[in-house]
Short mmCIF file of C-alpha atoms in Angstrom, two decimals:
data_model
loop_
_atom_site.label_atom_id
_atom_site.label_comp_id
_atom_site.label_asym_id
_atom_site.label_seq_id
_atom_site.Cartn_x
_atom_site.Cartn_y
_atom_site.Cartn_z
CA MET A 13 -7.71 20.50 -15.54
CA LYS A 14 -7.75 16.41 -15.57
CA PHE A 15 -5.67 14.45 -13.54
CA LEU A 16 -4.46 10.77 -13.16
CA HIS A 17 -4.68 9.90 -9.86
CA ILE A 18 -2.34 6.23 -8.89
CA SER A 19 -0.17 5.32 -5.75
CA ASP A 20 1.30 2.41 -3.61
CA LEU A 21 3.28 1.43 -6.85
CA HIS A 22 5.20 -0.87 -4.66
CA ILE A 23 8.00 -1.76 -7.56
CA GLY A 24 9.80 -4.69 -7.15
CA LYS A 25 7.73 -5.65 -4.67
CA ARG A 26 7.88 -9.71 -3.65
CA VAL A 27 4.50 -11.25 -2.50
CA ASN A 28 5.15 -14.80 -1.00
CA GLY A 29 9.03 -15.02 -2.33
CA PHE A 30 7.12 -14.23 -6.15
CA SER A 31 8.77 -10.73 -7.75
CA MET A 32 5.49 -8.63 -9.07
CA ILE A 33 7.67 -6.88 -11.43
CA GLU A 34 6.47 -8.63 -14.61
CA ASP A 35 3.31 -7.35 -13.53
CA GLN A 36 4.06 -4.46 -12.31
CA LYS A 37 5.49 -3.31 -16.02
CA TYR A 38 2.30 -5.06 -17.58
CA ILE A 39 -0.14 -2.60 -15.48
CA LEU A 40 1.68 0.72 -15.77
CA LYS A 41 2.24 0.38 -19.64
CA GLN A 42 -2.13 0.08 -19.57
CA ILE A 43 -1.95 3.23 -16.73
CA LEU A 44 -0.40 4.74 -19.68
CA GLU A 45 -3.09 3.61 -22.29
CA ILE A 46 -5.76 4.93 -19.85
CA ALA A 47 -3.24 8.61 -19.45
CA GLU A 48 -3.38 8.64 -23.25
CA LYS A 49 -7.20 7.40 -23.53
CA LYS A 50 -8.44 9.64 -21.09
CA GLN A 51 -6.21 12.57 -22.09
CA VAL A 52 -4.83 14.30 -18.33
CA ASP A 53 -2.93 16.65 -17.86
CA GLY A 54 -1.09 15.19 -15.16
CA VAL A 55 -0.71 12.62 -13.35
CA LEU A 56 -0.48 12.60 -9.02
CA ILE A 57 1.35 9.56 -7.59
CA ALA A 58 0.74 9.64 -4.35
CA GLY A 59 3.68 7.38 -2.27
CA ASP A 60 5.06 4.13 -1.91
CA ILE A 61 7.24 4.22 -5.41
CA TYR A 62 8.91 1.58 -4.52
CA ASP A 63 8.72 -1.35 -1.50
CA LYS A 64 12.28 -0.18 0.16
CA PRO A 65 13.90 2.26 0.91
CA VAL A 66 16.82 1.17 -1.47
CA PRO A 67 15.31 0.22 -5.32
CA SER A 68 17.06 -3.14 -7.22
CA ALA A 69 18.23 -1.81 -10.10
CA GLU A 70 15.67 -3.11 -11.99
CA ALA A 71 13.34 -1.19 -10.33
CA VAL A 72 14.33 1.76 -11.10
CA GLN A 73 14.44 0.81 -14.30
CA VAL A 74 10.77 0.57 -14.15
CA LEU A 75 10.32 3.61 -12.58
CA ASP A 76 12.67 5.15 -14.95
CA GLN A 77 10.81 4.10 -18.84
CA PHE A 78 7.20 4.96 -16.89
CA LEU A 79 8.66 8.61 -15.91
CA THR A 80 10.26 8.56 -19.49
CA GLU A 81 6.68 7.23 -21.48
CA LEU A 82 4.78 10.12 -19.07
CA ALA A 83 7.12 12.90 -20.24
CA GLU A 84 7.30 11.93 -23.59
CA GLN A 85 3.35 12.19 -23.72
CA LYS A 86 3.27 15.63 -22.25
CA ARG A 87 1.85 14.75 -19.16
CA MET A 88 2.89 16.40 -16.40
CA VAL A 89 4.48 14.29 -13.12
CA PHE A 90 3.61 14.97 -9.88
CA LEU A 91 5.03 12.89 -7.34
CA ILE A 92 6.02 12.16 -4.01
CA SER A 93 7.62 9.96 -1.64
CA GLY A 94 6.06 7.28 0.78
CA ASN A 95 6.93 5.46 3.70
CA HIS A 96 8.19 2.50 1.97
CA ASP A 97 10.95 4.74 0.27
CA SER A 98 13.76 6.82 0.88
CA ALA A 99 12.59 10.28 0.06
CA GLU A 100 16.29 11.33 -0.56
CA ARG A 101 16.42 8.46 -3.36
CA ILE A 102 12.73 10.38 -4.42
CA ALA A 103 14.36 13.90 -5.15
CA PHE A 104 17.22 13.15 -6.61
CA GLY A 105 17.66 15.37 -9.55
CA ALA A 106 14.50 17.25 -9.04
CA GLN A 107 15.62 20.03 -10.58
CA LEU A 108 16.59 18.13 -13.73
CA MET A 109 13.25 16.78 -14.58
CA LYS A 110 11.73 20.09 -13.31
CA GLY A 111 12.48 21.02 -16.70
CA LYS A 112 10.25 17.92 -18.56
CA ASN A 113 7.25 19.08 -15.86
CA ILE A 114 8.02 15.87 -13.78
CA TYR A 115 8.21 16.98 -10.26
CA LEU A 116 9.25 15.28 -7.72
CA SER A 117 8.13 16.06 -3.30
CA PRO A 118 12.54 16.39 -1.24
CA VAL A 119 13.17 16.30 1.92
CA TYR A 120 10.81 18.09 4.33
CA ASP A 121 13.27 21.29 5.71
CA GLY A 122 10.55 23.37 7.05
CA LYS A 123 8.75 23.71 3.27
CA ILE A 124 6.15 22.30 0.85
CA THR A 125 6.64 22.27 -3.22
CA LYS A 126 3.68 23.87 -4.17
CA VAL A 127 3.87 24.09 -8.37
CA LEU A 128 1.52 27.00 -9.41
CA LEU A 129 -0.83 25.81 -12.78
CA THR A 130 -3.44 28.41 -14.77
CA ASP A 131 -6.32 26.23 -17.12
CA SER A 132 -9.86 28.26 -18.59
CA TYR A 133 -11.31 28.29 -15.25
CA GLY A 134 -8.06 30.26 -13.41
CA GLU A 135 -5.17 29.17 -10.98
CA ILE A 136 -4.35 25.86 -9.42
CA PHE A 137 -1.68 25.23 -6.86
CA ILE A 138 -0.39 21.24 -6.02
CA TYR A 139 0.69 20.40 -3.16
CA LEU A 140 3.76 18.03 -3.05
CA MET A 141 3.62 16.45 0.98
CA PRO A 142 5.92 13.45 1.27
CA PHE A 143 4.88 11.13 4.21
CA ILE A 144 5.13 13.35 7.34
CA LYS A 145 6.65 11.78 10.37
CA PRO A 146 6.39 13.84 13.65
CA ALA A 147 10.01 12.92 14.82
CA VAL A 148 10.82 14.88 10.88
CA VAL A 149 8.73 17.90 11.99
CA ARG A 150 10.38 18.20 15.58
CA HIS A 151 13.91 18.11 14.22
CA VAL A 152 13.23 20.60 11.11
CA LEU A 153 10.97 22.90 12.86
CA GLU A 154 12.48 24.82 16.20
CA GLY A 155 9.94 25.37 19.03
CA GLU A 156 7.50 23.39 17.24
CA LEU A 157 7.18 19.66 19.60
CA PRO A 158 4.62 17.72 17.64
CA GLU A 159 3.98 14.71 19.80
CA THR A 160 1.51 12.62 16.76
CA TYR A 161 0.97 12.11 13.53
CA HIS A 162 -2.26 14.11 13.18
CA ASP A 163 -0.15 17.59 15.02
CA ALA A 164 2.65 16.73 12.55
CA VAL A 165 0.80 16.59 9.32
CA LYS A 166 -1.47 19.74 10.89
CA LEU A 167 1.63 21.92 11.45
CA VAL A 168 2.98 21.40 8.01
CA ILE A 169 -0.59 22.13 6.50
CA GLU A 170 -0.84 24.93 8.66
CA GLN A 171 2.40 26.94 7.02
CA MET A 172 1.36 25.99 3.24
CA GLU A 173 0.01 29.48 3.41
CA ILE A 174 -2.59 27.99 1.13
CA ASP A 175 -5.11 30.73 -0.98
CA HIS A 176 -8.65 29.76 -0.43
CA LYS A 177 -10.06 31.31 -2.99
CA LYS A 178 -7.66 29.56 -5.56
CA ARG A 179 -8.03 25.78 -6.12
CA ASN A 180 -5.52 23.66 -4.16
CA ILE A 181 -5.21 20.13 -4.92
CA LEU A 182 -2.99 17.63 -1.77
CA VAL A 183 -0.43 15.48 -2.85
CA ALA A 184 -0.12 12.98 0.35
CA HIS A 185 0.81 10.28 1.59
CA GLN A 186 -0.83 9.50 5.43
CA PHE A 187 -3.72 7.07 6.74
CA VAL A 188 -6.82 8.90 7.54
CA THR A 189 -9.14 8.09 10.68
CA GLY A 190 -12.06 5.64 9.23
CA ALA A 191 -9.51 4.05 6.71
CA GLY A 192 -9.78 0.43 6.23
CA ARG A 193 -6.82 -1.06 5.68
CA CYS A 194 -5.23 -4.76 4.33
CA ASP A 195 -2.94 -7.37 5.09
CA SER A 196 -0.40 -5.77 2.33
CA GLU A 197 0.17 -2.95 4.81
CA GLU A 198 1.77 -1.96 7.59
CA VAL A 199 0.10 -1.21 10.62
CA ALA A 200 0.67 1.32 13.14
CA VAL A 201 0.04 -0.67 16.54
CA GLY A 202 -2.80 1.47 18.66
CA GLY A 203 -3.50 2.90 15.60
CA LEU A 204 -0.47 6.17 16.26
CA ASP A 205 0.10 7.13 12.57
CA ASN A 206 -3.97 8.73 12.49
CA VAL A 207 -4.61 11.27 11.13
CA ASP A 208 -8.40 13.13 10.97
CA ALA A 209 -9.35 14.27 7.92
CA GLU A 210 -10.87 17.52 9.52
CA ILE A 211 -6.96 19.13 8.83
CA LEU A 212 -7.79 18.26 4.80
CA GLU A 213 -10.75 20.58 4.47
CA GLU A 214 -8.83 23.29 3.02
CA PHE A 215 -8.55 21.47 0.11
CA ASP A 216 -10.33 21.18 -3.03
CA TYR A 217 -9.10 16.96 -3.93
CA VAL A 218 -6.46 15.19 -1.63
CA ALA A 219 -4.70 12.23 -3.61
CA LEU A 220 -3.92 10.15 -0.67
CA GLY A 221 -2.03 7.23 -0.79
CA HIS A 222 -0.38 4.26 1.72
CA ILE A 223 -3.95 2.22 1.91
CA HIS A 224 -4.17 -0.29 -0.69
CA SER A 225 -7.86 -0.27 -0.98
CA PRO A 226 -9.75 2.17 -2.98
CA GLN A 227 -12.30 4.88 -0.80
CA SER A 228 -12.80 7.98 0.44
CA ILE A 229 -13.20 9.47 3.77
CA LYS A 230 -15.49 12.20 4.55
CA ARG A 231 -15.85 13.50 1.52
CA GLU A 232 -15.58 12.14 -1.93
CA THR A 233 -12.73 14.13 -2.54
CA ILE A 234 -10.68 13.45 0.42
CA ARG A 235 -9.71 9.60 -1.21
CA TYR A 236 -7.32 6.42 -1.61
CA CYS A 237 -6.55 5.63 -5.14
CA GLY A 238 -5.84 2.03 -3.70
CA THR A 239 -2.95 -0.17 -5.17
CA PRO A 240 -3.11 -0.86 -8.66
CA LEU A 241 -2.17 -4.28 -8.25
CA LYS A 242 -3.60 -7.31 -5.44
CA TYR A 243 -0.43 -7.75 -3.18
CA SER A 244 -2.16 -9.99 -0.65
CA PHE A 245 -5.44 -12.08 -0.25
CA SER A 246 -7.59 -10.03 1.94
CA GLU A 247 -7.35 -8.21 -2.02
CA ALA A 248 -8.60 -11.32 -4.05
CA LYS A 249 -12.15 -9.71 -4.16
CA GLN A 250 -11.01 -6.13 -5.33
CA GLU A 251 -11.67 -4.66 -8.13
CA LYS A 252 -8.10 -2.41 -8.93
CA SER A 253 -8.93 1.20 -10.60
CA VAL A 254 -7.10 4.13 -10.81
CA THR A 255 -8.70 7.61 -9.73
CA ILE A 256 -9.87 10.14 -12.92
CA ILE A 257 -10.32 13.68 -11.14
CA GLU A 258 -11.42 17.06 -13.18
CA CYS A 259 -10.95 20.30 -11.77
CA LYS A 260 -13.89 23.01 -13.15
CA GLU A 261 -14.36 26.15 -11.30
CA LYS A 262 -13.58 26.87 -7.44
CA GLY A 263 -15.45 23.77 -5.52
CA GLN A 264 -16.27 21.52 -8.40
CA VAL A 265 -14.22 18.90 -8.55
CA GLU A 266 -15.32 15.52 -10.91
CA ILE A 267 -13.93 12.07 -10.18
CA GLU A 268 -14.08 8.61 -12.17
CA THR A 269 -12.94 5.03 -11.63
CA VAL A 270 -11.36 3.31 -14.29
CA LEU A 271 -10.71 -0.39 -14.12
CA LEU A 272 -7.87 -2.04 -14.65
CA TYR A 273 -7.22 -5.56 -15.40
CA PRO A 274 -3.72 -7.91 -14.56
CA LEU A 275 -1.91 -9.98 -16.75
CA ARG A 276 -2.17 -12.38 -13.31
CA ASP A 277 -5.45 -12.23 -10.96
CA MET A 278 -4.96 -13.30 -6.92
CA ARG A 279 -7.81 -15.56 -6.05
CA LYS A 280 -8.73 -18.42 -3.50
CA ILE A 281 -9.59 -22.13 -3.77
CA LYS A 282 -11.28 -23.76 -1.63
CA GLY A 283 -11.85 -27.84 -2.23
CA THR A 284 -10.43 -31.71 -1.80
CA TYR A 285 -7.31 -32.12 -3.41
CA LEU A 286 -9.30 -34.17 -5.59
CA GLU A 287 -11.55 -32.01 -6.19
CA ILE A 288 -9.24 -28.96 -7.11
CA THR A 289 -7.50 -30.76 -9.66
CA ASP A 290 -10.26 -32.74 -11.88
CA ARG A 291 -9.11 -31.39 -14.82
CA SER A 292 -13.33 -29.90 -15.20
CA PHE A 293 -12.14 -27.73 -12.18
CA TYR A 294 -8.94 -26.19 -13.20
CA GLN A 295 -9.25 -25.73 -16.87
CA ASN A 296 -12.54 -23.24 -15.94
CA LYS A 297 -9.81 -21.20 -14.46
CA ASN A 298 -7.36 -19.10 -15.70
CA ALA A 299 -4.23 -21.56 -14.04
CA GLU A 300 -2.00 -18.06 -14.16
CA ASP A 301 -3.39 -16.22 -11.77
CA TYR A 302 -1.38 -16.21 -8.58
CA VAL A 303 -3.83 -18.04 -5.84
CA GLN A 304 -3.91 -19.27 -2.14
CA ILE A 305 -5.42 -23.33 -1.58
CA THR A 306 -7.50 -24.02 1.33
CA LEU A 307 -7.35 -27.66 1.28
CA THR A 308 -10.46 -30.07 3.39
CA ASP A 309 -8.94 -32.94 3.21
CA GLU A 310 -8.60 -34.17 6.66
CA GLU A 311 -5.59 -35.49 5.43
CA ASP A 312 -2.68 -33.89 4.57
CA VAL A 313 -1.42 -34.68 1.40
CA LEU A 314 2.07 -35.70 0.96
CA ASP A 315 4.31 -33.01 -0.66
CA GLY A 316 0.73 -31.01 -1.45
CA LEU A 317 2.55 -27.56 -2.62
CA GLN A 318 4.83 -29.03 -5.30
CA LYS A 319 1.55 -31.52 -6.26
CA LEU A 320 -0.34 -28.90 -7.08
CA ARG A 321 1.51 -26.63 -8.73
CA VAL A 322 2.04 -28.66 -12.04
CA PHE A 323 -1.47 -27.40 -11.69
CA TYR A 324 -1.54 -24.10 -10.44
CA PRO A 325 2.42 -22.99 -11.40
CA ASN A 326 1.97 -19.66 -8.77
CA LEU A 327 0.25 -21.51 -6.44
CA MET A 328 1.29 -18.72 -3.40
CA GLN A 329 -0.35 -20.31 -0.53
CA LEU A 330 -1.36 -23.44 0.75
CA VAL A 331 -3.92 -23.73 3.88
CA TYR A 332 -5.89 -26.65 5.52
CA ASP A 333 -9.28 -26.09 7.40
CA ASN A 334 -10.55 -29.35 9.12
CA SER A 335 -10.71 -30.34 11.72
CA ARG A 336 -7.87 -30.89 13.12
CA THR A 337 -6.62 -26.70 12.13
CA LYS A 338 -9.55 -26.17 13.61
CA GLN A 339 -8.83 -27.82 17.20
CA SER A 340 -5.38 -25.70 16.81
CA GLN A 341 -7.56 -22.60 16.11
CA ILE A 342 -8.68 -22.12 19.59
CA ILE A 343 -6.31 -20.87 22.10
CA GLU A 344 -8.23 -21.53 25.57
CA VAL A 345 -7.30 -19.36 28.26
CA ALA A 346 -5.75 -21.81 31.30
CA GLN A 347 -7.53 -21.77 34.32
CA ASP A 348 -4.11 -20.52 36.58
CA MET A 349 -3.08 -18.20 34.27
CA GLU A 350 -2.54 -15.33 37.01
CA ILE A 351 -0.16 -17.93 39.45
CA LYS A 352 2.42 -18.07 35.99
CA SER A 353 5.11 -15.82 35.43
CA GLU A 354 5.44 -13.71 31.82
CA LEU A 355 8.02 -15.75 30.89
CA GLU A 356 5.98 -19.22 31.08
CA LEU A 357 3.01 -17.36 29.54
CA PHE A 358 4.87 -15.79 26.44
CA GLU A 359 6.74 -19.24 25.92
CA GLU A 360 2.94 -20.69 26.45
CA PHE A 361 1.57 -18.32 23.42
CA TYR A 362 5.29 -18.36 21.72
CA LYS A 363 4.42 -22.37 21.27
CA LEU A 364 0.57 -22.23 20.30
CA GLN A 365 1.78 -19.86 17.35
CA ASN A 366 4.53 -21.42 16.44
CA ASN A 367 3.73 -25.34 17.40
CA GLN A 368 7.25 -25.52 18.62
CA ALA A 369 9.21 -24.63 22.24
CA MET A 370 11.68 -21.28 21.87
CA SER A 371 15.28 -21.99 22.19
CA GLU A 372 16.94 -20.68 25.44
CA LYS A 373 18.65 -18.33 23.46
CA GLN A 374 15.23 -16.93 22.75
CA VAL A 375 13.95 -17.87 26.28
CA ASP A 376 16.94 -16.10 27.79
CA TYR A 377 16.30 -12.75 25.59
CA VAL A 378 12.92 -12.38 26.54
CA ARG A 379 14.12 -13.14 29.85
CA LYS A 380 16.01 -9.62 29.87
CA LEU A 381 13.07 -7.59 27.73
CA ILE A 382 10.68 -8.06 31.00
CA GLU A 383 12.97 -7.39 32.81
CA GLU A 384 13.89 -3.97 31.33
CA ILE A 385 10.27 -3.36 31.06
CA LYS A 386 9.52 -3.98 34.58
CA GLY A 387 12.63 -1.86 35.86
#
């Protein structure tokens, strides 16, 4: 049986003020074409379907069209909610959609949805585990008090009653320890959302979402497929793709990646204003791409953003790299730091980061916050 693994669609997302909806429609159409060409039996969608818990009407319409076309292709769909989604909204209509072989993860209530499929090699179980938080598990499972994401997910998996003789696929949306992150992801301070890969060993394939870069963890069959589009300039050099998996007999899973080609790429440009506005330079590039421009001129270009958008209409970011900016990036530790108060240190740090002093209201807020922390 063959599956197409995608995740982190973030439908409705805006990047640096630019709506990505047109790009998302384009790439979803390309994914539909890949599903048809590769003749996959089902599509695994591993969370962060939308970019917000309350998506726009347009974002909902985009997902509706995508799922409708998959149903018309007679593809099964296995979809879970991620940390950006509202689990309740994603689960809406689940019983109705099941009639079209579209399976949606419900709000976690102590049980995980398990779908049984059969092919020439026997039975396959697909487990749909929505994004799991310790607080949710503590609320649902009486007497169980997991404090960490790892313990919470471990407990959820232990209650799945997995038949180890059968083939088992898990669709999940968690941060597995060792995965490399991008700037476009939500980061939990100190790695508090980590889940160790060892607790996923019982599955023949783990279709992961949450991390935006395609990668495998510990073994090839515990895999993040990555986002279908670039959502930050830290991803500029990545090649985006979808993952195709074919489950044969127990223990044998073949993996293939298929590259995606966006409507507009995301890339970085660096040089002086005269260099990057020279006709021979910008005409050799795709001017419609989303770009971050780093100017190396020593003097700031007056109205540089607007001027450059004449040549690069989808310019998202303009930064400078010169002696002035390099100097401002150097934050030296004051020799008298030990004799300064926490509030004074915070005010200095704020000014260095924002090139302006804190307002009286901000100072008062931070002062009260420090007093509360210190007790």
